Coordinates of C-alpha atoms in Angstrom, one line a residue:
M618 CA 23.7 -10.1 -23.1
T619 CA 20.2 -10.8 -23.8
Q620 CA 18.6 -8.9 -26.7
P621 CA 15.6 -6.2 -25.2
I622 CA 12.1 -7.8 -25.7
A623 CA 10.6 -5.9 -28.8
T624 CA 7.1 -7.7 -28.6
L625 CA 4.5 -8.5 -26.3
L626 CA 2.3 -11.4 -27.5
V627 CA -0.9 -11.7 -25.2
L628 CA -2.6 -15.0 -25.2
G629 CA -6.2 -14.4 -24.0
A630 CA -5.9 -10.9 -25.1
S631 CA -9.8 -10.6 -25.2
G632 CA -10.2 -11.6 -21.7
D633 CA -11.0 -9.5 -18.5
L634 CA -7.4 -9.8 -17.1
T635 CA -5.9 -8.4 -20.1
S636 CA -8.3 -5.2 -20.5
R637 CA -8.4 -4.6 -16.6
L638 CA -4.9 -5.3 -15.3
L639 CA -2.4 -6.3 -17.8
L640 CA -3.1 -3.3 -20.4
P641 CA -3.1 -0.6 -18.0
A642 CA -0.2 -1.8 -16.1
L643 CA 1.7 -1.7 -19.8
G644 CA 0.5 1.7 -20.6
Q645 CA 1.8 3.4 -17.5
L646 CA 5.1 1.3 -17.9
L647 CA 5.4 2.9 -21.2
T648 CA 4.5 6.3 -20.1
E649 CA 7.2 6.1 -17.4
Q650 CA 9.9 4.8 -19.5
H651 CA 10.0 7.3 -22.7
V652 CA 12.5 5.0 -24.6
R653 CA 11.0 1.7 -24.6
R654 CA 9.5 0.7 -28.1
L655 CA 7.1 -2.1 -28.0
R656 CA 5.0 -4.0 -30.5
L657 CA 1.7 -5.6 -28.9
V658 CA 0.3 -8.6 -30.6
G659 CA -3.0 -9.9 -29.2
A660 CA -4.7 -13.5 -29.7
G661 CA -7.9 -14.7 -28.4
S662 CA -11.2 -16.6 -29.0
D663 CA -13.1 -13.5 -29.7
D664 CA -13.4 -12.1 -33.3
L665 CA -12.5 -8.5 -33.2
T666 CA -11.7 -6.2 -35.9
P667 CA -8.5 -3.9 -35.7
A668 CA -10.5 -1.2 -34.7
E669 CA -12.4 -3.0 -31.8
W670 CA -9.0 -4.3 -30.7
R671 CA -7.4 -1.0 -30.9
A672 CA -10.4 0.6 -29.0
I673 CA -9.9 -1.8 -26.3
V674 CA -6.1 -0.9 -26.0
V675 CA -6.8 2.7 -25.9
K676 CA -9.5 2.4 -23.4
S677 CA -7.3 0.4 -21.0
F678 CA -4.4 2.8 -21.5
A679 CA -6.8 5.7 -20.6
T680 CA -7.5 4.2 -17.1
A681 CA -3.7 4.7 -16.2
E682 CA -3.7 8.2 -18.2
A683 CA -1.0 6.6 -20.4
S684 CA 0.4 9.0 -23.0
G685 CA 3.7 9.8 -25.0
A686 CA 5.6 8.7 -27.9
C687 CA 6.0 4.9 -27.1
V688 CA 2.3 4.8 -26.2
D689 CA 1.3 6.2 -29.3
H690 CA 3.9 3.8 -31.3
L691 CA 2.2 0.7 -29.7
V692 CA -1.4 1.7 -30.3
A693 CA -0.4 2.6 -34.1
T694 CA 1.1 -0.8 -34.5
T695 CA -0.7 -3.3 -32.5
V696 CA -2.5 -6.4 -34.1
Y697 CA -5.0 -8.7 -33.2
R698 CA -5.9 -12.4 -34.4
R699 CA -8.5 -14.7 -33.4
A700 CA -6.6 -18.0 -33.0
D701 CA -7.0 -21.2 -31.3
V702 CA -3.6 -21.1 -29.2
T703 CA -3.6 -24.8 -28.6
R704 CA -2.9 -25.5 -32.2
P705 CA 0.7 -25.4 -33.3
E706 CA 0.1 -24.1 -36.7
E707 CA -1.8 -21.1 -35.2
M708 CA 1.0 -20.4 -32.6
Q709 CA 3.5 -20.5 -35.6
G710 CA 1.5 -17.7 -37.3
L711 CA 1.4 -15.6 -34.1
L712 CA 5.0 -16.0 -33.7
A713 CA 5.3 -14.5 -37.0
L714 CA 3.8 -11.4 -36.5
C715 CA 6.4 -10.8 -33.6
E716 CA 9.6 -8.7 -34.1
G717 CA 12.5 -10.6 -32.5
A718 CA 12.1 -12.6 -29.4
P719 CA 8.8 -12.0 -27.9
A720 CA 7.5 -12.3 -24.4
V721 CA 4.5 -14.7 -24.4
Y722 CA 2.1 -13.9 -21.7
F723 CA -0.4 -16.4 -20.8
A724 CA -3.4 -14.8 -19.7
L725 CA -5.4 -17.9 -19.8
P726 CA -7.1 -20.5 -17.6
Q727 CA -4.6 -23.1 -16.1
A728 CA -5.9 -26.0 -18.0
V729 CA -5.4 -24.1 -21.2
T730 CA -1.8 -23.2 -20.5
G731 CA -0.6 -26.8 -20.5
L732 CA -2.1 -27.3 -23.9
V733 CA -0.3 -24.2 -25.4
C734 CA 2.8 -25.6 -24.0
D735 CA 2.1 -28.9 -25.8
A736 CA 1.7 -26.6 -29.0
L737 CA 4.9 -24.4 -28.3
A738 CA 6.9 -27.7 -27.8
E739 CA 6.5 -28.7 -31.6
L740 CA 8.0 -25.3 -32.5
E741 CA 11.3 -23.7 -32.5
L742 CA 11.1 -20.5 -30.3
P743 CA 13.4 -17.8 -31.0
G744 CA 16.3 -17.5 -28.6
G745 CA 15.7 -15.5 -25.5
T746 CA 12.0 -15.8 -25.9
Q747 CA 10.4 -15.0 -22.2
L748 CA 7.3 -16.9 -20.8
A749 CA 5.0 -15.4 -18.5
L750 CA 2.1 -17.3 -16.5
E751 CA -0.5 -16.5 -14.0
K752 CA -1.1 -18.2 -10.8
P753 CA -2.0 -21.0 -9.8
F754 CA 1.0 -22.8 -11.2
G755 CA -0.7 -26.3 -11.0
F756 CA -3.4 -27.5 -8.5
D757 CA -0.9 -29.4 -6.3
E758 CA 2.6 -30.5 -6.0
D759 CA 2.5 -33.2 -8.7
S760 CA 0.6 -31.0 -11.3
A761 CA 3.2 -28.3 -10.5
V762 CA 6.0 -30.5 -11.4
R763 CA 4.3 -31.6 -14.6
L764 CA 3.7 -27.9 -15.6
N765 CA 7.3 -27.1 -14.8
A766 CA 8.6 -30.3 -16.8
S767 CA 6.5 -28.7 -19.7
L768 CA 8.1 -25.4 -19.5
A769 CA 11.3 -26.8 -19.2
R770 CA 11.0 -28.2 -22.7
L771 CA 10.5 -24.9 -24.1
V772 CA 13.1 -22.2 -22.5
P773 CA 15.5 -22.2 -19.8
E774 CA 14.0 -21.5 -16.2
E775 CA 15.7 -17.9 -16.1
C776 CA 13.4 -17.1 -19.1
I777 CA 10.1 -18.1 -17.3
H778 CA 8.3 -15.7 -15.2
R779 CA 5.7 -17.2 -12.8
I780 CA 3.7 -13.9 -12.2
D781 CA 3.0 -12.9 -8.5
H782 CA 1.8 -9.2 -8.8
F783 CA 1.2 -9.3 -5.1
L784 CA 4.9 -8.7 -4.3
G785 CA 5.8 -5.9 -6.7
R786 CA 9.2 -4.9 -7.0
S787 CA 8.8 -1.9 -4.7
T788 CA 7.4 -3.9 -1.8
V789 CA 10.1 -6.6 -2.1
F790 CA 12.8 -4.0 -1.9
N791 CA 11.1 -2.3 0.5
L792 CA 11.0 -5.1 2.7
L793 CA 14.8 -5.9 2.0
G794 CA 16.0 -2.7 2.6
F795 CA 14.2 -2.6 6.1
R796 CA 15.7 -5.8 7.2
F797 CA 19.2 -5.5 5.7
A798 CA 20.0 -1.8 5.8
N799 CA 19.0 -1.3 9.3
R800 CA 21.5 -2.5 12.1
I801 CA 19.0 -2.1 14.8
F802 CA 16.6 -4.6 13.5
E803 CA 18.5 -7.4 11.8
P804 CA 20.3 -8.4 14.9
L805 CA 16.9 -9.0 16.5
W806 CA 15.5 -10.7 13.7
N807 CA 15.5 -14.4 15.1
N808 CA 13.9 -16.6 17.7
D809 CA 15.9 -15.2 20.7
H810 CA 13.8 -11.8 20.3
I811 CA 10.7 -12.5 18.4
E812 CA 7.7 -14.3 19.9
R813 CA 5.6 -14.5 16.8
V814 CA 4.8 -13.5 13.2
D815 CA 1.5 -12.8 11.6
I816 CA 0.9 -12.1 8.0
V817 CA -2.8 -10.8 7.6
Y818 CA -4.7 -10.1 4.2
D819 CA -8.5 -9.5 5.1
E820 CA -10.8 -8.0 2.7
Q821 CA -14.2 -6.4 2.9
L822 CA -15.0 -7.4 -0.6
G823 CA -16.7 -10.6 -1.1
L824 CA -16.8 -13.2 -4.2
E825 CA -17.3 -10.2 -6.6
G826 CA -18.1 -12.5 -9.5
R827 CA -15.2 -14.9 -9.0
A828 CA -16.8 -18.1 -8.4
G829 CA -15.6 -19.8 -11.4
Y830 CA -12.1 -19.7 -10.1
Y831 CA -12.5 -19.0 -6.3
D832 CA -15.1 -22.0 -5.6
R833 CA -12.5 -24.4 -6.6
A834 CA -9.5 -22.7 -4.8
G835 CA -10.9 -21.0 -1.6
A836 CA -8.8 -18.8 0.7
L837 CA -6.1 -21.2 1.3
V838 CA -5.1 -21.9 -2.3
D839 CA -5.9 -18.3 -3.6
M840 CA -4.0 -16.2 -1.1
I841 CA -2.0 -18.3 1.4
Q842 CA -0.4 -21.1 -1.1
S843 CA 0.6 -18.3 -3.2
H844 CA 0.9 -14.7 -2.2
L845 CA 1.5 -15.0 1.7
L846 CA 4.0 -17.8 1.4
Q847 CA 5.9 -15.5 -0.8
V848 CA 5.8 -12.7 1.9
L849 CA 6.6 -15.3 4.5
A850 CA 10.0 -16.0 2.2
V851 CA 11.1 -12.7 1.8
L852 CA 10.5 -11.8 5.4
A853 CA 12.3 -14.7 6.9
M854 CA 15.1 -15.7 4.3
E855 CA 18.7 -15.1 5.1
P856 CA 20.6 -12.3 3.6
P857 CA 21.2 -12.6 0.1
S858 CA 24.7 -11.8 -1.2
T859 CA 23.5 -9.5 -3.9
L860 CA 19.9 -8.4 -5.2
E861 CA 20.3 -10.4 -8.5
A862 CA 17.7 -13.1 -9.4
A863 CA 19.5 -15.9 -8.6
D864 CA 20.6 -14.9 -5.1
L865 CA 17.0 -13.6 -4.4
R866 CA 15.3 -16.9 -5.4
D867 CA 17.9 -19.2 -3.9
A868 CA 17.3 -17.4 -0.5
K869 CA 13.5 -17.9 -0.9
G870 CA 13.8 -21.5 -2.0
I871 CA 16.0 -22.2 1.1
V872 CA 13.6 -20.9 3.9
L873 CA 10.5 -22.4 2.2
R874 CA 12.3 -26.0 2.1
A875 CA 12.8 -25.6 5.8
T876 CA 8.6 -24.5 6.3
R877 CA 6.0 -26.8 7.4
V878 CA 2.6 -26.8 9.4
R879 CA 3.3 -26.1 13.0
G880 CA 3.8 -29.2 14.8
G881 CA 2.9 -31.5 11.6
S882 CA -0.8 -31.0 12.6
P883 CA -3.1 -29.4 10.2
R884 CA -6.0 -30.0 12.6
R885 CA -4.4 -28.1 15.7
S886 CA -2.6 -25.7 13.4
S887 CA -5.3 -24.4 11.0
R888 CA -9.0 -23.0 11.0
R889 CA -11.3 -22.3 8.0
A890 CA -14.8 -20.5 7.9
R891 CA -17.1 -19.2 5.3
Y892 CA -19.2 -16.0 5.3
G893 CA -22.8 -16.1 5.7
A894 CA -25.4 -13.3 4.9
G895 CA -24.6 -9.9 6.4
V896 CA -23.9 -6.3 5.8
V897 CA -20.3 -5.1 4.8
A898 CA -19.8 -1.2 4.5
A899 CA -23.6 -0.5 4.6
R900 CA -23.8 -3.1 1.7
P901 CA -25.8 -6.4 1.9
V902 CA -23.8 -9.2 1.0
P903 CA -25.6 -12.6 0.5
A904 CA -24.4 -16.0 2.2
Y905 CA -21.4 -17.6 0.1
V906 CA -23.5 -20.6 -0.9
D907 CA -26.1 -18.2 -2.3
E908 CA -23.8 -16.5 -4.7
P909 CA -24.1 -17.1 -8.6
G910 CA -22.0 -20.1 -9.7
V911 CA -21.2 -21.6 -6.1
D912 CA -21.6 -25.1 -5.4
P913 CA -22.3 -25.4 -1.7
A914 CA -21.1 -29.2 -1.7
N915 CA -17.6 -28.0 -2.2
D916 CA -17.2 -26.5 1.3
T917 CA -15.2 -23.7 -0.1
E918 CA -13.6 -21.7 2.7
T919 CA -13.7 -18.0 2.6
L920 CA -11.4 -17.3 5.7
A921 CA -8.2 -19.3 6.4
E922 CA -5.7 -19.5 9.0
V923 CA -2.6 -21.5 9.2
T924 CA 0.2 -21.4 11.6
F925 CA 3.8 -22.6 10.3
E926 CA 7.1 -23.2 11.4
I927 CA 10.4 -22.7 9.9
N928 CA 12.9 -25.4 11.0
N929 CA 16.2 -23.6 10.8
W930 CA 18.5 -22.1 13.4
R931 CA 17.1 -18.7 13.0
W932 CA 13.3 -19.3 13.2
A933 CA 13.0 -22.5 15.3
G934 CA 10.0 -22.2 17.9
V935 CA 8.7 -19.1 16.3
P936 CA 5.0 -19.6 14.9
F937 CA 4.3 -17.9 11.5
T938 CA 0.3 -17.4 11.1
L939 CA -0.8 -16.8 7.8
R940 CA -4.4 -15.6 7.5
S941 CA -6.9 -14.3 4.6
G942 CA -10.3 -13.9 4.3
K943 CA -13.3 -12.1 2.5
A944 CA -16.4 -10.1 3.4
L945 CA -15.0 -9.0 6.7
S946 CA -15.6 -6.1 8.8
A947 CA -12.1 -4.1 7.9
R948 CA -9.6 -4.4 5.5
R949 CA -6.1 -5.5 6.9
R950 CA -3.0 -6.0 4.8
E951 CA -0.1 -6.3 7.3
I952 CA 2.9 -8.0 8.7
V953 CA 2.8 -8.3 12.3
V954 CA 5.9 -8.9 14.2
T955 CA 5.7 -9.3 18.0
F956 CA 8.8 -9.2 19.7
K957 CA 9.2 -11.0 23.2
P958 CA 8.6 -9.2 26.5
V959 CA 11.7 -7.7 28.3
P960 CA 12.9 -10.2 31.1
H961 CA 12.4 -7.9 33.7
L962 CA 10.6 -4.5 34.4
P963 CA 12.1 -2.4 37.1
V964 CA 9.7 -2.1 40.4
G965 CA 8.0 1.4 40.4
L966 CA 7.2 1.6 36.6
I967 CA 3.2 1.8 36.5
G968 CA 1.2 0.6 33.5
H969 CA 0.4 -2.3 31.6
E970 CA 3.5 -3.5 29.9
E971 CA 3.1 -4.9 26.3
P972 CA 5.6 -6.4 24.0
T973 CA 7.1 -4.2 21.2
V974 CA 5.2 -4.7 18.0
L975 CA 6.3 -4.0 14.4
R976 CA 3.7 -3.3 11.8
I977 CA 4.5 -3.5 8.1
F978 CA 1.6 -2.3 6.1
L979 CA 1.0 -3.8 2.5
G980 CA -0.4 -1.3 -0.2
P981 CA 0.5 1.2 0.7
D982 CA 3.9 0.2 2.1
E983 CA 4.3 1.7 5.7
L984 CA 5.2 0.6 8.8
S985 CA 4.8 1.6 12.7
L986 CA 6.7 0.4 15.6
E987 CA 4.6 0.2 19.1
L988 CA 6.5 0.9 21.9
N989 CA 6.2 1.5 25.8
L990 CA 7.3 5.0 26.8
N991 CA 6.8 7.2 29.8
G992 CA 3.7 9.1 29.5
P993 CA 3.2 13.0 30.2
G994 CA 3.0 14.1 33.8
D995 CA 3.8 11.2 36.1
P996 CA 6.9 9.7 34.7
H997 CA 6.4 6.5 36.4
V998 CA 3.5 5.8 34.2
L999 CA 4.0 3.7 30.8
E1000 CA 2.1 4.9 27.9
R1001 CA 1.5 2.8 24.6
V1002 CA 2.8 5.0 21.6
S1003 CA 3.5 4.2 17.8
L1004 CA 6.1 5.7 15.5
G1005 CA 5.3 5.6 11.9
A1006 CA 7.0 5.8 8.6
V1007 CA 6.0 5.8 5.0
F1008 CA 8.4 3.5 2.5
G1009 CA 9.0 5.1 -1.0
P1010 CA 6.3 4.5 -3.2
G1011 CA 7.1 2.6 -6.5
Q1012 CA 6.5 4.5 -9.9
L1013 CA 4.6 1.9 -11.1
L1014 CA 1.6 -0.6 -10.4
A1015 CA 2.4 -3.8 -9.1
Y1016 CA 1.4 -5.4 -12.6
G1017 CA 3.6 -2.8 -14.1
E1018 CA 6.5 -3.8 -11.8
V1019 CA 6.4 -7.4 -12.7
L1020 CA 5.7 -6.8 -16.4
E1021 CA 8.8 -4.6 -16.6
G1022 CA 10.7 -7.7 -15.3
V1023 CA 9.3 -9.9 -17.9
L1024 CA 10.4 -7.4 -20.7
D1025 CA 13.6 -6.8 -19.2
S1026 CA 14.2 -10.5 -19.1
D1027 CA 14.8 -10.4 -15.3
P1028 CA 13.0 -13.1 -13.4
A1029 CA 13.9 -11.5 -9.8
L1030 CA 10.5 -11.0 -8.9
S1031 CA 8.9 -14.2 -10.4
V1032 CA 8.4 -17.5 -8.7
R1033 CA 11.0 -20.2 -9.5
G1034 CA 9.7 -23.6 -10.6
D1035 CA 11.1 -25.5 -7.5
V1036 CA 9.6 -22.6 -5.1
A1037 CA 6.1 -23.2 -6.6
E1038 CA 6.4 -26.8 -6.0
Q1039 CA 7.6 -26.2 -2.5
C1040 CA 4.6 -24.0 -2.0
W1041 CA 2.2 -27.0 -2.7
R1042 CA 4.2 -29.2 -0.6
I1043 CA 3.8 -26.8 2.4
V1044 CA 0.1 -26.5 2.3
A1045 CA -0.9 -30.3 1.2
P1046 CA -1.2 -31.7 4.6
V1047 CA -3.8 -28.6 5.2
L1048 CA -5.7 -29.6 2.1
A1049 CA -5.8 -33.4 2.8
A1050 CA -6.9 -32.6 6.4
W1051 CA -9.8 -30.2 5.2
R1052 CA -10.8 -32.6 2.8
A1053 CA -11.4 -35.0 5.3
G1054 CA -13.4 -32.6 7.3
K1055 CA -11.0 -31.7 10.0
P1056 CA -11.3 -29.1 11.5
A1057 CA -14.7 -28.6 10.7
L1058 CA -15.8 -25.6 8.5
E1059 CA -17.2 -22.8 10.7
E1060 CA -19.3 -19.8 9.5
Y1061 CA -19.2 -16.3 10.3
A1062 CA -21.7 -13.3 9.3
A1063 CA -20.3 -11.0 6.6
G1064 CA -19.2 -7.8 8.0
T1065 CA -17.9 -9.3 11.3
T1066 CA -14.4 -10.1 12.3
G1067 CA -14.9 -13.9 11.9
P1068 CA -16.5 -16.8 13.6
S1069 CA -17.2 -16.3 17.5
G1070 CA -14.1 -17.3 19.5
W1071 CA -11.4 -16.7 16.8
S1072 CA -9.0 -13.9 18.3
G1073 CA -8.0 -11.1 16.3
L1074 CA -4.7 -12.3 14.8
G1075 CA -2.0 -9.6 15.6
W1076 CA -4.6 -7.1 16.9
S1077 CA -3.1 -5.2 19.6
R1078 CA -4.5 -3.3 22.7
L1079 CA -4.0 0.0 20.8
R1080 CA -6.5 -1.4 18.0
D1081 CA -8.9 -2.9 20.7
E1082 CA -9.0 0.6 22.3
A1083 CA -10.0 2.4 19.2
G1084 CA -13.7 2.2 19.9
R1085 CA -13.4 2.9 23.7
L1086 CA -11.2 6.1 22.7
A1087 CA -14.0 7.1 20.0
A1088 CA -16.5 7.1 22.8
S1089 CA -14.3 9.1 25.1
N1090 CA -13.0 11.7 22.8
R1091 CA -15.7 14.1 23.5
S1092 CA -15.5 13.8 27.5
G1093 CA -11.7 13.9 26.9
R1094 CA -11.7 17.2 25.2
E1095 CA -14.1 18.5 28.0
Q1096 CA -11.4 17.5 30.7
H1097 CA -8.5 19.0 28.6
G1098 CA -9.6 22.2 27.5
N1099 CA -11.7 21.1 24.6
R1100 CA -8.3 19.7 23.2
S1101 CA -8.4 16.0 21.9
R1102 CA -5.0 14.0 22.9
A1103 CA -6.2 11.3 20.8
C1104 CA -6.5 13.4 18.0
G1105 CA -3.6 16.1 18.7
F1106 CA -5.5 19.3 17.4
G1107 CA -7.0 21.9 19.4
P1108 CA -10.4 23.8 18.4
D1109 CA -8.4 26.0 16.2
G1110 CA -6.2 23.5 14.5
D1111 CA -3.2 24.0 16.5
R1112 CA -1.1 21.0 18.0
G1113 CA -1.2 22.2 21.6
G1114 CA -3.4 19.3 22.9
C1115 CA -0.9 16.7 21.7
P1116 CA 2.1 15.7 24.1
R1117 CA 3.8 13.9 21.4
Q1118 CA 3.8 15.5 17.9
G1119 CA 3.4 13.1 15.2
G1120 CA 2.9 10.1 17.1
R1121 CA -0.4 8.1 17.3
L1122 CA -1.7 8.0 20.8
G1123 CA -4.1 5.4 22.0
G1124 CA -4.4 4.1 18.3
A1125 CA -5.6 7.5 16.6
F1126 CA -3.8 9.5 14.3
A1127 CA -2.7 13.1 15.4
A1128 CA -5.2 14.7 13.3
K1129 CA -8.8 15.6 12.7
L1130 CA -10.1 15.7 9.3
G1131 CA -13.4 17.0 7.8
L1132 CA -15.5 15.6 5.2
L1133 CA -17.5 18.2 3.3
A1134 CA -20.2 16.9 0.7
A1135 CA -20.9 19.2 -2.2
Q1136 CA -23.9 19.2 -4.6
D1137 CA -25.4 15.7 -4.6
A1138 CA -28.3 14.9 -6.7
G1139 CA -29.2 18.3 -7.0
Q1140 CA -29.2 19.0 -3.4
G1141 CA -27.0 21.0 -1.3
R1142 CA -24.8 19.1 1.4
G1143 CA -22.8 21.5 3.3
D1144 CA -22.5 19.7 6.5
L1145 CA -19.0 19.7 7.9
R1146 CA -18.3 16.5 9.8
R1147 CA -15.4 15.4 11.7
L1148 CA -13.5 12.2 10.2
E1149 CA -11.3 10.2 12.6
S1150 CA -8.8 7.9 11.4
V1151 CA -8.1 5.1 13.7
E1152 CA -5.2 2.8 12.3
D1153 CA -6.9 1.4 9.3
D1154 CA -10.5 2.4 10.3
V1155 CA -12.4 5.5 9.7
A1156 CA -15.0 7.0 11.6
V1157 CA -17.5 10.1 11.1
V1158 CA -18.6 12.2 13.8
D1159 CA -21.9 14.6 12.9
A1160 CA -22.8 17.7 14.3
A1161 CA -25.0 16.0 16.8
G1162 CA -22.3 13.8 18.4
N1163 CA -23.4 10.6 16.3
E1164 CA -20.3 8.2 15.5
G1165 CA -20.1 5.3 13.3
P1166 CA -18.2 4.0 10.2
L1167 CA -17.9 6.1 7.3
A1168 CA -20.1 3.7 5.2
L1169 CA -23.1 4.6 7.6
F1170 CA -23.1 7.9 5.9
A1171 CA -23.0 6.7 2.4
D1172 CA -26.5 7.8 1.9
E1173 CA -25.5 11.3 2.5
F1174 CA -22.9 11.2 -0.4
G1175 CA -24.5 9.6 -3.1
E1176 CA -23.2 6.1 -4.3
L1177 CA -19.9 6.5 -3.3
A1178 CA -17.3 3.6 -3.6
M1179 CA -16.8 3.8 0.2
Q1180 CA -13.7 1.5 0.3
Q1181 CA -11.8 3.7 -2.1
V1182 CA -12.8 6.8 -0.2
E1183 CA -11.4 5.4 3.0
D1184 CA -8.4 4.0 1.4
L1185 CA -7.8 7.4 -0.1
L1186 CA -8.1 9.5 3.2
V1187 CA -6.3 7.0 5.5
T1188 CA -3.1 6.9 2.7
E1189 CA -3.2 10.6 1.8
F1190 CA -3.2 11.6 5.7
R1191 CA -0.4 9.2 6.3
R1192 CA 1.5 10.7 3.8
G1193 CA 0.7 14.1 4.8
H1194 CA -0.8 15.0 1.4
L1195 CA -4.1 16.4 2.8
N1196 CA -4.8 20.1 2.2
D1197 CA -7.6 22.6 2.4
G1198 CA -9.9 21.7 -0.3
C1199 CA -8.2 18.7 -1.4
D1200 CA -10.1 17.2 -4.3
A1201 CA -10.7 13.6 -3.6
T1202 CA -13.5 13.1 -6.5
S1203 CA -10.7 12.9 -9.0
A1204 CA -8.5 10.8 -6.8
T1205 CA -11.1 8.2 -6.6
K1206 CA -12.4 8.6 -10.2
H1207 CA -15.8 8.8 -9.0
R1208 CA -19.0 10.8 -10.3
D1209 CA -20.2 12.0 -6.9
P1210 CA -18.4 15.6 -5.8
F1211 CA -16.8 15.8 -2.5
R1212 CA -13.6 17.2 -1.2
V1213 CA -11.5 16.8 2.0
V1214 CA -10.7 19.8 4.3
R1215 CA -8.8 20.2 7.4
L1216 CA -10.9 21.5 10.6

């Protein structure tokens, strides 16, 4: 039995990753787990006094509202040393500060990680030492092999945690539970019934000061090679016999070994583009090449799309398309599973029959199933409806979940060495083709859906009709006694206008919300507006009937973080947490007061 980890040694403790992500996650973990006693040892290049280091820890913990005896113990006992962690003697001194076998967290650039491994190879590490590393794991397959060899000199593979915070414990187990605990889906989870699978991670954020890393990596390496291929593996793997680390990681490795670029042709199966100047959520965004720290000669893509195939019995012939991009018009984080159409539609049914579509949303984890059902009135007419559900949310942040695995010596959520190598092997043909200029790098304006001619990946008619529905809602209310079928509430808030309570009709949620601005810069803002949520998009309608995205009204609410507001409203509505007078200000941790009320 492995002894519990009593010390977390963070290399690169004075860096942004530690204060912004690692320490808040640690504070939340200690708050939730009242019996975990941990010593924190920090090492970095900055010359920090004990008081300065403790202040960093306290400030980071405060962002996670961390509290309790375990938090107090860590704050009181934490130490920091300025150190050159590439020197064996200085690493030996840091290990001497640890109690028992430590978990060593490499919050370091990739180039430094290899040098630290060389230094540790000259030392005798305590038995049970755990090593945790941030991506990227190498910069190609050969470098990943070399890194794995360096790590293997230090500790066994089961003590190495290659961190992928994108797939926290709750997300992985939500996907596994959905697949393997529901007989209705698993028999259909194959090429006999599934037409295609799309995994999309689109962001509205631009570069946001990450040029140092991103300009060398691009969207393909930053997201597809690492995070999205891990999602593919969990989605497509065979059922593991248990949820133990060995069985889970074996199943992921098997499916990734069968994965390759579709048709073996990166030119036909991949696309890439880079954003130009534009406007995202009412914010002007400069062209990528004009961002500070960017080298235009690198031809770095900010939008990447690659279609893969899995050469096994279950998935042969099913395209898996992975896409990720920055500075796009809307945020999309979802898995879209499109089923094959029915073999024959009985004569007499009227309407545009579409394939069944399953959407699994990532962060927060939710799902919707889009079906064809007989509509109200004429029973021969098919209508598109969506059934939704919310997965059980995890107690911890994603970083907290993976950190818990490190401290518990459980590598189930980490990326195994051979899997890291496979991910580089899978994308290697694409990287080579792109370096040769095939296909050409396209451009798109920031704030758009991508280059002209790119189809909306996984974008169903439900979503395509969102704009049309927003425009027709007013006339629809007039035709149906001032009740909105799309929104499902009558003028007094009753549900009489919704023929299917709780469903999303025509792509709109069955609700109306109001956004009420309070005092802003000393001026009263008492206008009540209707907020309509259409899938992941949010629109505002003012008293004059003017419609537009929430961001267009940003000037009326002060300098709000509009993306945070949108995420909050959509998430809280889906979970049914919105009540009259809901205090959204504290939830978004923003200085501008506003609240959400039902109409």
